[in-house]
Amino acid sequence: MTVKIFDTPDVQNFLKAVAGFDEQGGSHRAKQILHRLLSDVYRLMDDFDVSPEEFWSAVSLLNELGKESQFGLLAPGLGFDHYLDKRMDAADEQAGLSGGTPRTIEGPLYVAGAPVAEGETRMDDGSDTGAEVMWLTGQVRDTQGKPIPGAQVEIWHADSKGNYSFFDPSQSDYNLRRTILADAEGHYRARSIIPSGYGVPAGSPTDQVLKLLGRHGQRPAHIHFFVSAPGHRHLTTQINLAGDEYTYDDFAFATREELVVEATRIEDAGEAAKRGLEAPFTEVVFDVELASTADPELQSRHKRPRALEDETAPAKREPAEA
């Protein structure tokens, strides 16, 4: 069947009615966006001769995505997060804004309210006994190389099985999640464990969509960061650990060459002792550059739904010597 009805007056008037153009209330912008979206989908149904079976199969899959709360997982897999980053990069270029560590996607697994430490902290709770100890450190500077004292460095990552606390009930609260206030020289230091990469749940709605596209759902080992300081642009970024099988084949399209970081294994007992560790351990160094801005909006992360973001309880604060 090759029926084409999209361009008929009847369908065009129908689209306007569905989008609420004939109604006084509602949001004009929402009406415009929905009209465009529906127009593109209706035209697609004409062009690809979509059958009722195919349509309702897609609806069923969307229902499953919602039931499993996986829209946030599928979105980066379909490139939406990376496309938003590319748009923000282009907007920066158009506005003449340059410099600073590159941004990349946030992902759906941030949890607000992680314990706060000054200068140095331990991120893991010690329960992942088979994991490699990681010494994660870096310095936050401005684009002229000047340290930014007190910069806020929020870090979160998976455990050695690829799972995140809060979303994995077997882990303790805020395991592998911390906020560090950089010291007077802009340095932050954290003892943690080397995270594992992970894949989308096998057989899940997200996995089903990716398999339809002939794609995998694997992510490399990576570490997430929010970095902020007054007078500077907020940075949302993550680093990928070099050498992972999926470092340059990330289903979420988060890899940027400047954000691929070497992990150096150190077996010298003396070096370990300097950090209060036992050899061997793996050192990861990630220095951050923040660009300056006077715009208050650019100094904060953009608004989106995040776990516990609306909670009013203050974050737990760790002792300065932690």
mmCIF file of C-alpha atoms in Angstrom:
data_model
loop_
_atom_site.group_PDB
_atom_site.id
_atom_site.type_symbol
_atom_site.label_atom_id
_atom_site.label_comp_id
_atom_site.label_asym_id
_atom_site.label_seq_id
_atom_site.Cartn_x
_atom_site.Cartn_y
_atom_site.Cartn_z
ATOM 1 C CA MET A 1 0.000 0.000 0.000
ATOM 2 C CA THR A 2 1.407 3.404 -0.979
ATOM 3 C CA VAL A 3 -1.210 5.798 0.349
ATOM 4 C CA LYS A 4 -0.052 9.421 0.780
ATOM 5 C CA ILE A 5 -2.466 11.713 2.596
ATOM 6 C CA PHE A 6 -0.179 13.989 4.641
ATOM 7 C CA ASP A 7 -0.391 17.011 2.312
ATOM 8 C CA THR A 8 -4.178 16.957 1.992
ATOM 9 C CA PRO A 9 -6.113 19.897 3.488
ATOM 10 C CA ASP A 10 -8.040 17.496 5.686
ATOM 11 C CA VAL A 11 -4.869 16.179 7.380
ATOM 12 C CA GLN A 12 -3.324 19.638 7.678
ATOM 13 C CA ASN A 13 -6.446 20.970 9.409
ATOM 14 C CA PHE A 14 -6.524 17.864 11.590
ATOM 15 C CA LEU A 15 -2.926 18.510 12.700
ATOM 16 C CA LYS A 16 -3.797 22.066 13.719
ATOM 17 C CA ALA A 17 -6.693 20.790 15.800
ATOM 18 C CA VAL A 18 -4.590 18.088 17.484
ATOM 19 C CA ALA A 19 -1.895 20.662 18.356
ATOM 20 C CA GLY A 20 -4.483 22.973 19.933
ATOM 21 C CA PHE A 21 -4.128 25.831 17.468
ATOM 22 C CA ASP A 22 -7.907 26.303 17.595
ATOM 23 C CA GLU A 23 -7.883 26.676 21.393
ATOM 24 C CA GLN A 24 -7.257 29.840 23.414
ATOM 25 C CA GLY A 25 -5.494 28.279 26.410
ATOM 26 C CA GLY A 26 -2.214 26.442 26.776
ATOM 27 C CA SER A 27 1.339 27.274 25.744
ATOM 28 C CA HIS A 28 1.892 28.685 22.268
ATOM 29 C CA ARG A 29 5.440 27.312 22.214
ATOM 30 C CA ALA A 30 4.243 23.837 23.248
ATOM 31 C CA LYS A 31 1.641 23.925 20.469
ATOM 32 C CA GLN A 32 4.249 24.890 17.885
ATOM 33 C CA ILE A 33 6.686 22.184 18.972
ATOM 34 C CA LEU A 34 4.039 19.472 19.123
ATOM 35 C CA HIS A 35 2.670 20.511 15.726
ATOM 36 C CA ARG A 36 6.136 20.186 14.211
ATOM 37 C CA LEU A 37 6.759 16.848 15.935
ATOM 38 C CA LEU A 38 3.431 15.379 14.897
ATOM 39 C CA SER A 39 3.849 16.689 11.352
ATOM 40 C CA ASP A 40 7.210 14.934 11.048
ATOM 41 C CA VAL A 41 5.813 11.679 12.481
ATOM 42 C CA TYR A 42 2.687 11.749 10.292
ATOM 43 C CA ARG A 43 4.816 12.368 7.214
ATOM 44 C CA LEU A 44 7.129 9.526 8.266
ATOM 45 C CA MET A 45 4.114 7.210 8.518
ATOM 46 C CA ASP A 46 3.212 8.129 4.934
ATOM 47 C CA ASP A 47 6.756 7.867 3.574
ATOM 48 C CA PHE A 48 7.528 4.495 5.211
ATOM 49 C CA ASP A 49 4.014 3.097 4.916
ATOM 50 C CA VAL A 50 3.912 2.357 8.649
ATOM 51 C CA SER A 51 1.441 -0.401 9.442
ATOM 52 C CA PRO A 52 -0.873 -0.469 12.483
ATOM 53 C CA GLU A 53 1.154 -3.426 13.814
ATOM 54 C CA GLU A 54 4.390 -1.433 13.600
ATOM 55 C CA PHE A 55 2.801 1.630 15.194
ATOM 56 C CA TRP A 56 1.358 -0.222 18.183
ATOM 57 C CA SER A 57 4.574 -2.170 18.638
ATOM 58 C CA ALA A 58 6.362 1.175 18.956
ATOM 59 C CA VAL A 59 3.759 2.410 21.453
ATOM 60 C CA SER A 60 4.258 -0.743 23.520
ATOM 61 C CA LEU A 61 8.011 -0.187 23.548
ATOM 62 C CA LEU A 62 7.538 3.433 24.648
ATOM 63 C CA ASN A 63 5.294 2.206 27.463
ATOM 64 C CA GLU A 64 8.013 -0.204 28.587
ATOM 65 C CA LEU A 65 10.648 2.538 28.465
ATOM 66 C CA GLY A 66 8.474 4.661 30.738
ATOM 67 C CA LYS A 67 7.668 1.785 33.111
ATOM 68 C CA GLU A 68 11.373 0.998 33.495
ATOM 69 C CA SER A 69 12.313 4.718 33.730
ATOM 70 C CA GLN A 70 14.719 4.233 30.835
ATOM 71 C CA PHE A 71 14.070 7.295 28.709
ATOM 72 C CA GLY A 72 17.058 8.909 30.440
ATOM 73 C CA LEU A 73 19.186 5.886 29.525
ATOM 74 C CA LEU A 74 18.055 5.702 25.909
ATOM 75 C CA ALA A 75 18.390 9.453 25.280
ATOM 76 C CA PRO A 76 22.218 9.485 25.228
ATOM 77 C CA GLY A 77 22.187 6.275 23.205
ATOM 78 C CA LEU A 78 20.180 8.064 20.522
ATOM 79 C CA GLY A 79 22.602 10.983 20.605
ATOM 80 C CA PHE A 80 20.314 13.579 22.186
ATOM 81 C CA ASP A 81 22.724 14.432 25.038
ATOM 82 C CA HIS A 82 25.672 14.773 22.660
ATOM 83 C CA TYR A 83 23.609 16.842 20.245
ATOM 84 C CA LEU A 84 22.694 19.251 23.056
ATOM 85 C CA ASP A 85 26.428 19.526 23.852
ATOM 86 C CA LYS A 86 27.199 20.260 20.195
ATOM 87 C CA ARG A 87 24.549 22.995 20.185
ATOM 88 C CA MET A 88 26.026 24.548 23.346
ATOM 89 C CA ASP A 89 29.526 24.350 21.837
ATOM 90 C CA ALA A 90 28.243 26.121 18.723
ATOM 91 C CA ALA A 91 26.489 28.764 20.844
ATOM 92 C CA ASP A 92 29.733 29.390 22.755
ATOM 93 C CA GLU A 93 31.621 29.788 19.490
ATOM 94 C CA GLN A 94 29.013 32.171 18.113
ATOM 95 C CA ALA A 95 29.167 34.248 21.314
ATOM 96 C CA GLY A 96 32.976 34.356 21.202
ATOM 97 C CA LEU A 97 33.313 32.234 24.340
ATOM 98 C CA SER A 98 36.350 29.987 24.291
ATOM 99 C CA GLY A 99 38.737 28.149 26.554
ATOM 100 C CA GLY A 100 38.279 25.780 29.434
ATOM 101 C CA THR A 101 37.977 22.019 29.718
ATOM 102 C CA PRO A 102 35.470 20.616 27.209
ATOM 103 C CA ARG A 103 32.000 19.700 28.345
ATOM 104 C CA THR A 104 30.419 16.340 27.721
ATOM 105 C CA ILE A 105 27.212 14.605 28.717
ATOM 106 C CA GLU A 106 25.958 14.387 32.303
ATOM 107 C CA GLY A 107 24.117 11.101 31.996
ATOM 108 C CA PRO A 108 21.125 10.088 34.143
ATOM 109 C CA LEU A 109 22.877 8.822 37.285
ATOM 110 C CA TYR A 110 23.781 11.931 39.316
ATOM 111 C CA VAL A 111 22.423 12.078 42.867
ATOM 112 C CA ALA A 112 22.330 15.374 44.762
ATOM 113 C CA GLY A 113 23.535 15.807 48.335
ATOM 114 C CA ALA A 114 26.812 13.861 48.349
ATOM 115 C CA PRO A 115 29.036 14.399 51.418
ATOM 116 C CA VAL A 116 31.291 17.455 51.216
ATOM 117 C CA ALA A 117 34.995 17.371 52.030
ATOM 118 C CA GLU A 118 37.705 20.017 51.975
ATOM 119 C CA GLY A 119 40.690 19.252 49.781
ATOM 120 C CA GLU A 120 40.775 15.481 50.148
ATOM 121 C CA THR A 121 38.383 12.595 50.677
ATOM 122 C CA ARG A 122 37.780 8.882 50.372
ATOM 123 C CA MET A 123 34.902 8.043 48.035
ATOM 124 C CA ASP A 124 34.451 4.292 48.499
ATOM 125 C CA ASP A 125 33.151 2.544 51.604
ATOM 126 C CA GLY A 126 35.717 -0.278 51.448
ATOM 127 C CA SER A 127 33.195 -2.989 50.619
ATOM 128 C CA ASP A 128 34.438 -3.603 47.049
ATOM 129 C CA THR A 129 37.461 -5.578 48.228
ATOM 130 C CA GLY A 130 38.365 -6.939 44.800
ATOM 131 C CA ALA A 131 38.579 -3.490 43.202
ATOM 132 C CA GLU A 132 41.815 -1.699 42.293
ATOM 133 C CA VAL A 133 42.528 1.308 44.524
ATOM 134 C CA MET A 134 42.446 4.590 42.583
ATOM 135 C CA TRP A 135 44.144 7.806 43.610
ATOM 136 C CA LEU A 136 42.293 10.546 41.739
ATOM 137 C CA THR A 137 43.718 14.034 41.813
ATOM 138 C CA GLY A 138 43.902 17.257 39.875
ATOM 139 C CA GLN A 139 43.991 21.021 39.986
ATOM 140 C CA VAL A 140 41.270 23.502 39.068
ATOM 141 C CA ARG A 141 42.633 26.567 37.257
ATOM 142 C CA ASP A 142 41.308 29.438 35.188
ATOM 143 C CA THR A 143 42.185 29.777 31.517
ATOM 144 C CA GLN A 144 45.297 31.820 32.406
ATOM 145 C CA GLY A 145 46.582 28.954 34.543
ATOM 146 C CA LYS A 146 45.804 30.596 37.881
ATOM 147 C CA PRO A 147 44.545 28.202 40.611
ATOM 148 C CA ILE A 148 40.939 28.613 41.752
ATOM 149 C CA PRO A 149 40.843 28.113 45.542
ATOM 150 C CA GLY A 150 37.662 26.574 46.909
ATOM 151 C CA ALA A 151 36.377 25.393 43.541
ATOM 152 C CA GLN A 152 33.626 22.826 44.007
ATOM 153 C CA VAL A 153 34.404 19.451 42.420
ATOM 154 C CA GLU A 154 31.526 16.959 42.427
ATOM 155 C CA ILE A 155 32.540 13.439 41.422
ATOM 156 C CA TRP A 156 30.535 10.256 40.887
ATOM 157 C CA HIS A 157 31.289 6.940 39.219
ATOM 158 C CA ALA A 158 30.370 3.253 39.091
ATOM 159 C CA ASP A 159 31.792 0.438 41.193
ATOM 160 C CA SER A 160 33.893 -2.447 39.868
ATOM 161 C CA LYS A 161 30.722 -4.131 38.553
ATOM 162 C CA GLY A 162 29.488 -1.069 36.681
ATOM 163 C CA ASN A 163 26.767 -0.186 39.204
ATOM 164 C CA TYR A 164 25.999 3.178 40.835
ATOM 165 C CA SER A 165 24.952 3.744 44.437
ATOM 166 C CA PHE A 166 21.345 4.881 44.999
ATOM 167 C CA PHE A 167 20.295 3.061 41.822
ATOM 168 C CA ASP A 168 21.963 -0.119 43.138
ATOM 169 C CA PRO A 169 20.381 -0.794 46.558
ATOM 170 C CA SER A 170 23.218 -3.141 47.562
ATOM 171 C CA GLN A 171 25.588 -0.167 47.906
ATOM 172 C CA SER A 172 25.762 2.198 50.868
ATOM 173 C CA ASP A 173 24.378 5.740 50.590
ATOM 174 C CA TYR A 174 26.598 7.976 48.474
ATOM 175 C CA ASN A 175 29.192 5.282 47.884
ATOM 176 C CA LEU A 176 31.538 6.581 45.151
ATOM 177 C CA ARG A 177 29.916 10.029 45.268
ATOM 178 C CA ARG A 178 31.598 13.054 46.850
ATOM 179 C CA THR A 179 31.872 16.826 46.633
ATOM 180 C CA ILE A 180 35.366 18.213 47.234
ATOM 181 C CA LEU A 181 36.164 21.871 47.868
ATOM 182 C CA ALA A 182 39.562 22.484 46.302
ATOM 183 C CA ASP A 183 42.370 23.678 48.576
ATOM 184 C CA ALA A 184 44.143 27.049 48.447
ATOM 185 C CA GLU A 185 46.034 25.970 45.325
ATOM 186 C CA GLY A 186 42.964 24.585 43.584
ATOM 187 C CA HIS A 187 43.926 20.950 44.209
ATOM 188 C CA TYR A 188 41.489 18.135 44.916
ATOM 189 C CA ARG A 189 42.424 14.586 45.959
ATOM 190 C CA ALA A 190 40.313 11.480 46.332
ATOM 191 C CA ARG A 191 40.944 7.869 47.200
ATOM 192 C CA SER A 192 38.475 5.625 45.394
ATOM 193 C CA ILE A 193 38.404 2.508 43.219
ATOM 194 C CA ILE A 194 38.811 2.048 39.474
ATOM 195 C CA PRO A 195 35.293 1.975 38.016
ATOM 196 C CA SER A 196 34.131 -0.546 35.495
ATOM 197 C CA GLY A 197 32.369 0.207 32.268
ATOM 198 C CA TYR A 198 28.908 -1.214 31.908
ATOM 199 C CA GLY A 199 26.180 -2.067 29.445
ATOM 200 C CA VAL A 200 22.478 -1.334 29.317
ATOM 201 C CA PRO A 201 20.436 -4.130 30.946
ATOM 202 C CA ALA A 202 20.157 -7.117 28.615
ATOM 203 C CA GLY A 203 16.676 -7.473 27.179
ATOM 204 C CA SER A 204 15.619 -4.054 28.491
ATOM 205 C CA PRO A 205 13.614 -1.625 26.334
ATOM 206 C CA THR A 206 16.802 0.376 25.688
ATOM 207 C CA ASP A 207 18.617 -2.795 24.641
ATOM 208 C CA GLN A 208 15.730 -3.669 22.313
ATOM 209 C CA VAL A 209 15.949 -0.290 20.572
ATOM 210 C CA LEU A 210 19.718 -0.519 20.164
ATOM 211 C CA LYS A 211 19.486 -4.052 18.787
ATOM 212 C CA LEU A 212 16.983 -2.824 16.181
ATOM 213 C CA LEU A 213 19.741 -0.424 15.091
ATOM 214 C CA GLY A 214 22.423 -3.122 15.135
ATOM 215 C CA ARG A 215 24.242 -1.310 17.951
ATOM 216 C CA HIS A 216 25.666 -2.342 21.332
ATOM 217 C CA GLY A 217 24.866 -0.616 24.615
ATOM 218 C CA GLN A 218 28.321 -0.559 26.221
ATOM 219 C CA ARG A 219 30.043 2.306 28.006
ATOM 220 C CA PRO A 220 33.766 2.482 28.861
ATOM 221 C CA ALA A 221 35.111 3.025 32.365
ATOM 222 C CA HIS A 222 34.477 6.703 33.106
ATOM 223 C CA ILE A 223 34.237 9.258 35.917
ATOM 224 C CA HIS A 224 31.700 12.104 36.061
ATOM 225 C CA PHE A 225 32.411 15.670 37.197
ATOM 226 C CA PHE A 226 30.548 18.875 37.985
ATOM 227 C CA VAL A 227 33.087 21.656 38.573
ATOM 228 C CA SER A 228 32.071 25.176 39.574
ATOM 229 C CA ALA A 229 33.370 28.371 41.171
ATOM 230 C CA PRO A 230 32.013 31.921 41.500
ATOM 231 C CA GLY A 231 32.797 34.004 38.429
ATOM 232 C CA HIS A 232 33.372 30.951 36.245
ATOM 233 C CA ARG A 233 31.286 28.842 33.885
ATOM 234 C CA HIS A 234 29.935 25.670 35.424
ATOM 235 C CA LEU A 235 31.454 22.585 33.802
ATOM 236 C CA THR A 236 29.658 19.292 33.257
ATOM 237 C CA THR A 237 32.101 16.702 31.995
ATOM 238 C CA GLN A 238 33.439 13.178 32.376
ATOM 239 C CA ILE A 239 36.706 11.430 31.678
ATOM 240 C CA ASN A 240 37.145 8.083 29.967
ATOM 241 C CA LEU A 241 40.020 5.902 31.115
ATOM 242 C CA ALA A 242 42.399 5.142 28.261
ATOM 243 C CA GLY A 243 42.745 1.543 27.157
ATOM 244 C CA ASP A 244 39.166 0.464 27.758
ATOM 245 C CA GLU A 245 37.692 -1.595 24.926
ATOM 246 C CA TYR A 246 34.907 0.949 24.502
ATOM 247 C CA THR A 247 36.843 4.186 25.073
ATOM 248 C CA TYR A 248 36.283 5.197 21.459
ATOM 249 C CA ASP A 249 33.113 3.171 20.965
ATOM 250 C CA ASP A 250 30.854 4.582 23.677
ATOM 251 C CA PHE A 251 27.168 3.934 22.998
ATOM 252 C CA ALA A 252 26.388 7.282 24.710
ATOM 253 C CA PHE A 253 28.753 9.270 22.425
ATOM 254 C CA ALA A 254 30.428 10.948 25.425
ATOM 255 C CA THR A 255 34.068 10.425 24.399
ATOM 256 C CA ARG A 256 36.112 13.515 23.552
ATOM 257 C CA GLU A 257 39.814 13.161 22.780
ATOM 258 C CA GLU A 258 40.755 15.813 25.349
ATOM 259 C CA LEU A 259 38.899 13.854 28.031
ATOM 260 C CA VAL A 260 40.619 10.496 27.559
ATOM 261 C CA VAL A 261 42.931 10.145 30.573
ATOM 262 C CA GLU A 262 45.715 7.642 31.216
ATOM 263 C CA ALA A 263 45.511 5.563 34.382
ATOM 264 C CA THR A 264 49.024 4.855 35.701
ATOM 265 C CA ARG A 265 49.604 1.799 37.867
ATOM 266 C CA ILE A 266 52.106 2.475 40.656
ATOM 267 C CA GLU A 267 53.697 -0.426 42.495
ATOM 268 C CA ASP A 268 56.327 1.478 44.495
ATOM 269 C CA ALA A 269 55.576 1.105 48.215
ATOM 270 C CA GLY A 270 57.158 4.466 49.002
ATOM 271 C CA GLU A 271 54.879 6.294 46.583
ATOM 272 C CA ALA A 272 51.903 4.486 48.038
ATOM 273 C CA ALA A 273 52.893 5.426 51.591
ATOM 274 C CA LYS A 274 52.984 9.118 50.667
ATOM 275 C CA ARG A 275 49.267 8.856 49.941
ATOM 276 C CA GLY A 276 48.438 6.673 52.905
ATOM 277 C CA LEU A 277 47.937 3.686 50.619
ATOM 278 C CA GLU A 278 49.340 0.228 50.257
ATOM 279 C CA ALA A 279 50.922 -0.666 46.904
ATOM 280 C CA PRO A 280 49.913 -1.279 44.247
ATOM 281 C CA PHE A 281 47.395 1.385 43.210
ATOM 282 C CA THR A 282 46.392 3.273 40.084
ATOM 283 C CA GLU A 283 46.807 7.021 39.771
ATOM 284 C CA VAL A 284 44.479 9.128 37.634
ATOM 285 C CA VAL A 285 45.224 12.838 37.165
ATOM 286 C CA PHE A 286 42.591 15.176 35.747
ATOM 287 C CA ASP A 287 43.275 18.906 35.766
ATOM 288 C CA VAL A 288 40.363 21.230 35.009
ATOM 289 C CA GLU A 289 40.254 24.692 33.425
ATOM 290 C CA LEU A 290 37.213 26.879 34.036
ATOM 291 C CA ALA A 291 36.409 29.800 31.745
ATOM 292 C CA SER A 292 35.346 33.051 33.396
ATOM 293 C CA THR A 293 31.867 34.547 33.083
ATOM 294 C CA ALA A 294 29.824 37.249 34.770
ATOM 295 C CA ASP A 295 26.540 35.601 33.773
ATOM 296 C CA PRO A 296 24.964 34.003 36.885
ATOM 297 C CA GLU A 297 23.056 31.481 34.751
ATOM 298 C CA LEU A 298 26.282 30.144 33.248
ATOM 299 C CA GLN A 299 27.779 29.705 36.712
ATOM 300 C CA SER A 300 25.234 27.026 37.618
ATOM 301 C CA ARG A 301 24.341 23.682 36.073
ATOM 302 C CA HIS A 302 21.313 23.711 33.834
ATOM 303 C CA LYS A 303 18.018 22.616 35.314
ATOM 304 C CA ARG A 304 16.781 19.082 34.716
ATOM 305 C CA PRO A 305 15.263 16.337 36.867
ATOM 306 C CA ARG A 306 17.949 14.765 39.091
ATOM 307 C CA ALA A 307 17.738 12.281 41.928
ATOM 308 C CA LEU A 308 17.244 14.044 45.300
ATOM 309 C CA GLU A 309 17.841 17.455 43.675
ATOM 310 C CA ASP A 310 14.738 18.880 45.373
ATOM 311 C CA GLU A 311 15.570 17.527 48.799
ATOM 312 C CA THR A 312 15.917 20.312 51.372
ATOM 313 C CA ALA A 313 18.269 18.508 53.752
ATOM 314 C CA PRO A 314 21.829 19.895 53.567
ATOM 315 C CA ALA A 315 24.626 17.694 52.295
ATOM 316 C CA LYS A 316 26.629 15.820 54.908
ATOM 317 C CA ARG A 317 29.998 17.429 55.538
ATOM 318 C CA GLU A 318 33.114 15.397 56.148
ATOM 319 C CA PRO A 319 35.945 16.483 58.432
ATOM 320 C CA ALA A 320 38.649 18.485 56.683
ATOM 321 C CA GLU A 321 41.253 15.802 57.230
ATOM 322 C CA ALA A 322 39.188 13.106 55.455
#
